Amino acid sequence: MARIAYDDEAAAAFEATRHIPDQGLAAWRAAVTRHLDPRPGARVLDLGAGTGRWAAAFTDWYDDLDVIAVEPSAAMRARCVHPRVLPGDAANIPLPDHSVDAAWLSTVIHHVPDLAAAARELRRVVRGGGPVLIRSAFAGRHEAITLFRFFPEAIRVLDTFPSVADVAATFGACGFAVTAFDQIPQTTASSLSECATRLRREAHTPLQLITDDEYAAGLARLHRAARSEHGPVIDALDLLVLR
Ligand SMILES: C[S@@+](CC[C@H](N)C(=O)[O-])C[C@H]1O[C@@H](n2cnc3c(N)ncnc32)[C@H](O)[C@@H]1O
């Protein structure tokens, strides 16, 4: 069970508001290029691919990269912009042993109920030495994410997510070692005003799990700040690489 239901409403909100345009992802593109080794013919698993934004970007960024998306929610799969998407989850990856060169998990790890089972499955499907790239907001690491400035109560939700140490230890028990840990910036919106206008609570797990009053107060703070603060909204999420 994910922390929130990725039903039709959440999937529609995610599709409408969480696709960052390519120009906002330059640093992510560089980081993925550095760690994923996206050579022609390589096969990459996008686990918990959602609406397929990253699978589609990788296909666009790299020649002849074979990207397979796996996603448990039928509503997300129905909106997936990447054609090769299979039902499955982190504990049941519908792929043969040693069948992919790398795996990508973007803002998924906190939804995985059994991290050890996920680590075992990734060990099984990723060919020896291949990287697992985990893009996430980890517990204790809210500082570089704008929404937490306006919705500080959401930090208590973030702090229930796995920490970097939790993930490193659980994956370590399956033979993975951390080879990189970087904070990667992205342009999330062109302005705070755009951010405020487009925000959909259903698209953000930490916002769904605070109270309605906390959400209303945060939204008011965000709209107030948007009247006087201009310029792009730059956030940074973490990239944890294990091999
Ligand atoms: C925040 S969305 C991220 C989607 C996509 N990776 C992205 O970054 O655009 C989280 C996704 O994880 C999926 N998910 C939830 N539980 C999962 C699990 N146990 N294994 C794999 N994916 C899961 C959800 O269905 C949802 O599509």
PDB file of N, CA and C and ligand atoms in Angstrom, residues 2 6 14 18 46-50 53-54 71-73 76 89-90 106-108 111-113 135, ligand 1:
ATOM      1  N   ALA A   2       0.683   2.143  -0.970  1.00  0.00           N
ATOM      2  CA  ALA A   2       1.380   3.433  -0.949  1.00  0.00           C
ATOM      3  C   ALA A   2       0.802   4.285   0.199  1.00  0.00           C
ATOM      4  N   TYR A   6      -3.076   6.249  -5.202  1.00  0.00           N
ATOM      5  CA  TYR A   6      -2.913   6.862  -6.523  1.00  0.00           C
ATOM      6  C   TYR A   6      -4.128   6.477  -7.363  1.00  0.00           C
ATOM      7  N   PHE A  14      -1.511  14.770 -10.461  1.00  0.00           N
ATOM      8  CA  PHE A  14      -0.080  14.552 -10.689  1.00  0.00           C
ATOM      9  C   PHE A  14       0.262  14.869 -12.147  1.00  0.00           C
ATOM     10  N   ARG A  18       2.774  17.988 -11.982  1.00  0.00           N
ATOM     11  CA  ARG A  18       4.075  17.549 -11.494  1.00  0.00           C
ATOM     12  C   ARG A  18       5.073  17.280 -12.632  1.00  0.00           C
ATOM     13  N   ASP A  46      12.396   1.933 -14.969  1.00  0.00           N
ATOM     14  CA  ASP A  46      11.852   3.077 -14.225  1.00  0.00           C
ATOM     15  C   ASP A  46      10.783   2.502 -13.297  1.00  0.00           C
ATOM     16  N   LEU A  47      11.135   2.342 -12.028  1.00  0.00           N
ATOM     17  CA  LEU A  47      10.254   1.652 -11.069  1.00  0.00           C
ATOM     18  C   LEU A  47       9.379   2.672 -10.332  1.00  0.00           C
ATOM     19  N   GLY A  48       8.061   2.431 -10.365  1.00  0.00           N
ATOM     20  CA  GLY A  48       7.124   3.412  -9.799  1.00  0.00           C
ATOM     21  C   GLY A  48       7.079   4.618 -10.715  1.00  0.00           C
ATOM     22  N   ALA A  49       6.956   4.337 -11.996  1.00  0.00           N
ATOM     23  CA  ALA A  49       7.157   5.351 -13.045  1.00  0.00           C
ATOM     24  C   ALA A  49       6.061   6.400 -13.105  1.00  0.00           C
ATOM     25  N   GLY A  50       4.936   6.130 -12.447  1.00  0.00           N
ATOM     26  CA  GLY A  50       3.866   7.127 -12.432  1.00  0.00           C
ATOM     27  C   GLY A  50       3.338   7.386 -13.830  1.00  0.00           C
ATOM     28  N   ARG A  53       6.859  10.443 -16.902  1.00  0.00           N
ATOM     29  CA  ARG A  53       7.576  11.650 -17.311  1.00  0.00           C
ATOM     30  C   ARG A  53       9.086  11.372 -17.446  1.00  0.00           C
ATOM     31  N   TRP A  54       9.650  10.611 -16.495  1.00  0.00           N
ATOM     32  CA  TRP A  54      11.095  10.367 -16.546  1.00  0.00           C
ATOM     33  C   TRP A  54      11.429   9.336 -17.622  1.00  0.00           C
ATOM     34  N   GLU A  71       4.717   0.159 -12.890  1.00  0.00           N
ATOM     35  CA  GLU A  71       3.894   1.070 -12.079  1.00  0.00           C
ATOM     36  C   GLU A  71       2.680   0.309 -11.533  1.00  0.00           C
ATOM     37  N   PRO A  72       2.459   0.369 -10.200  1.00  0.00           N
ATOM     38  CA  PRO A  72       1.333  -0.398  -9.639  1.00  0.00           C
ATOM     39  C   PRO A  72      -0.053   0.209  -9.858  1.00  0.00           C
ATOM     40  N   SER A  73      -0.141   1.544  -9.993  1.00  0.00           N
ATOM     41  CA  SER A  73      -1.470   2.178 -10.039  1.00  0.00           C
ATOM     42  C   SER A  73      -2.021   2.188 -11.470  1.00  0.00           C
ATOM     43  N   MET A  76      -2.403   5.737 -12.798  1.00  0.00           N
ATOM     44  CA  MET A  76      -1.153   6.335 -13.281  1.00  0.00           C
ATOM     45  C   MET A  76      -0.774   5.689 -14.629  1.00  0.00           C
ATOM     46  N   ASP A  89       5.170  -3.811  -8.813  1.00  0.00           N
ATOM     47  CA  ASP A  89       5.630  -2.889  -7.775  1.00  0.00           C
ATOM     48  C   ASP A  89       7.012  -3.295  -7.323  1.00  0.00           C
ATOM     49  N   ALA A  90       7.524  -2.572  -6.333  1.00  0.00           N
ATOM     50  CA  ALA A  90       8.922  -2.755  -5.954  1.00  0.00           C
ATOM     51  C   ALA A  90       9.197  -4.145  -5.394  1.00  0.00           C
ATOM     52  N   SER A 106      12.078   7.511  -8.875  1.00  0.00           N
ATOM     53  CA  SER A 106      11.911   8.933  -8.587  1.00  0.00           C
ATOM     54  C   SER A 106      10.710   9.149  -7.667  1.00  0.00           C
ATOM     55  N   THR A 107      10.957   9.721  -6.519  1.00  0.00           N
ATOM     56  CA  THR A 107       9.944  10.015  -5.485  1.00  0.00           C
ATOM     57  C   THR A 107       8.989   8.827  -5.261  1.00  0.00           C
ATOM     58  N   VAL A 108       9.600   7.684  -5.071  1.00  0.00           N
ATOM     59  CA  VAL A 108       8.871   6.426  -4.909  1.00  0.00           C
ATOM     60  C   VAL A 108       9.207   5.749  -3.584  1.00  0.00           C
ATOM     61  N   HIS A 111       6.961   5.336  -0.619  1.00  0.00           N
ATOM     62  CA  HIS A 111       5.705   4.587  -0.772  1.00  0.00           C
ATOM     63  C   HIS A 111       5.915   3.082  -0.632  1.00  0.00           C
ATOM     64  N   VAL A 112       7.151   2.657  -0.643  1.00  0.00           N
ATOM     65  CA  VAL A 112       7.435   1.222  -0.670  1.00  0.00           C
ATOM     66  C   VAL A 112       7.292   0.663   0.748  1.00  0.00           C
ATOM     67  N   PRO A 113       6.318  -0.243   0.961  1.00  0.00           N
ATOM     68  CA  PRO A 113       6.075  -0.689   2.341  1.00  0.00           C
ATOM     69  C   PRO A 113       7.172  -1.615   2.876  1.00  0.00           C
ATOM     70  N   ARG A 135      15.939   9.043  -6.628  1.00  0.00           N
ATOM     71  CA  ARG A 135      15.684  10.490  -6.515  1.00  0.00           C
ATOM     72  C   ARG A 135      14.587  10.662  -5.476  1.00  0.00           C
TER      73      ARG A 135
HETATM   74  C1  LIG B   1       5.152  10.601  -6.402  1.00  0.00           C
HETATM   75  S1  LIG B   1       4.759   9.415  -7.633  1.00  0.00           S
HETATM   76  C2  LIG B   1       6.232   9.453  -8.627  1.00  0.00           C
HETATM   77  C3  LIG B   1       6.005   9.030 -10.052  1.00  0.00           C
HETATM   78  C4  LIG B   1       7.236   9.118 -10.945  1.00  0.00           C
HETATM   79  N1  LIG B   1       8.286   8.261 -10.503  1.00  0.00           N
HETATM   80  C5  LIG B   1       7.730  10.548 -11.050  1.00  0.00           C
HETATM   81  O1  LIG B   1       8.720  10.910 -10.410  1.00  0.00           O
HETATM   82  O2  LIG B   1       7.115  11.319 -11.804  1.00  0.00           O
HETATM   83  C6  LIG B   1       4.964   7.902  -6.762  1.00  0.00           C
HETATM   84  C7  LIG B   1       4.649   6.669  -7.594  1.00  0.00           C
HETATM   85  O3  LIG B   1       5.050   5.493  -6.873  1.00  0.00           O
HETATM   86  C8  LIG B   1       4.108   4.475  -7.136  1.00  0.00           C
HETATM   87  N2  LIG B   1       4.178   3.442  -6.090  1.00  0.00           N
HETATM   88  C9  LIG B   1       3.473   3.392  -4.939  1.00  0.00           C
HETATM   89  N3  LIG B   1       3.805   2.287  -4.243  1.00  0.00           N
HETATM   90  C10 LIG B   1       4.759   1.647  -4.958  1.00  0.00           C
HETATM   91  C11 LIG B   1       5.494   0.436  -4.752  1.00  0.00           C
HETATM   92  N4  LIG B   1       5.315  -0.311  -3.670  1.00  0.00           N
HETATM   93  N5  LIG B   1       6.365   0.056  -5.717  1.00  0.00           N
HETATM   94  C12 LIG B   1       6.551   0.831  -6.811  1.00  0.00           C
HETATM   95  N6  LIG B   1       5.885   1.984  -7.043  1.00  0.00           N
HETATM   96  C13 LIG B   1       5.000   2.388  -6.128  1.00  0.00           C
HETATM   97  C14 LIG B   1       2.774   5.223  -7.160  1.00  0.00           C
HETATM   98  O4  LIG B   1       1.748   4.474  -7.759  1.00  0.00           O
HETATM   99  C15 LIG B   1       3.166   6.491  -7.899  1.00  0.00           C
HETATM  100  O5  LIG B   1       2.987   6.362  -9.291  1.00  0.00           O
END
